Amino acid sequence: MRRKGKVTLLNILVFSDSHRSLSGMYTAIDRHQPHQVIHLGDLMSDAQQVAEHYPKLPFCMVPGNCDGWTTESVKKQISLKGKSILLSHGHRWGVKNGYDTAIADARATGADILLFGHTHRALCEQLEGGLWLMNPGPSRSSYGFIQIQGGKIFCTLHSV
């Protein structure tokens, strides 16, 4: 949906834990035609390979625990359509043992959306106060879809 040359609806695809399984990412991108792709690590090289296939599509990525040594930041905060998104693979937050540290970090930074992977368990929920949590699950089986329109956020999970 476009108005006067500006995108009024922003579609974002979120992937994590691809571990060399790229077909689900290609399928989701072709299906949804997103404006932005986010990859939450394990493996960043997968996201880089997919990004080369879609050179006009913006990709944002962070490394995971399986990405080896890198100078890339393990945590990023970005703003899209006026909404703040905090993203990390999740291993540094210890998400396999609970989400409290990640949620506290998101609240401290004023994030509207918290994205993480690492657990290989898909999750999409909105907490009290409006913070959205999303773990898209491993890209071979699921991915996240975020829409931002008119200042509102809509988050869903999809099977590959």
mmCIF file of C-alpha atoms in Angstrom, residues 8 15 26 30 35 37 39 58 68-69 73 81-83 87 90 93 97 99 122 132 138-139 144-145 159:
data_model
loop_
_atom_site.group_PDB
_atom_site.id
_atom_site.type_symbol
_atom_site.label_atom_id
_atom_site.label_comp_id
_atom_site.label_asym_id
_atom_site.label_seq_id
_atom_site.Cartn_x
_atom_site.Cartn_y
_atom_site.Cartn_z
ATOM 1 C CA THR A 8 2.175 3.338 4.618
ATOM 2 C CA PHE A 15 14.255 -15.481 10.553
ATOM 3 C CA TYR A 26 13.477 -17.825 -0.114
ATOM 4 C CA ASP A 30 8.825 -14.580 -2.466
ATOM 5 C CA HIS A 35 10.119 -4.265 2.835
ATOM 6 C CA VAL A 37 14.266 -8.798 6.474
ATOM 7 C CA HIS A 39 17.960 -12.506 10.624
ATOM 8 C CA PRO A 58 17.288 -4.337 3.174
ATOM 9 C CA GLY A 68 32.118 -17.894 15.383
ATOM 10 C CA TRP A 69 34.317 -14.867 15.855
ATOM 11 C CA SER A 73 27.392 -6.465 17.322
ATOM 12 C CA LYS A 81 8.220 3.311 10.921
ATOM 13 C CA GLY A 82 8.753 4.964 14.323
ATOM 14 C CA LYS A 83 8.837 1.673 16.245
ATOM 15 C CA LEU A 87 17.216 -7.763 18.330
ATOM 16 C CA GLY A 90 19.398 -14.477 22.584
ATOM 17 C CA TRP A 93 20.443 -13.052 27.437
ATOM 18 C CA ASN A 97 16.540 -20.373 30.859
ATOM 19 C CA TYR A 99 13.130 -14.359 29.010
ATOM 20 C CA ALA A 122 8.658 -20.219 18.054
ATOM 21 C CA TRP A 132 5.902 -7.631 21.586
ATOM 22 C CA PRO A 138 14.201 -22.224 13.188
ATOM 23 C CA SER A 139 13.785 -21.062 9.582
ATOM 24 C CA GLY A 144 7.949 -14.327 11.910
ATOM 25 C CA PHE A 145 5.945 -11.691 10.076
ATOM 26 C CA SER A 159 4.950 -22.300 9.099
#
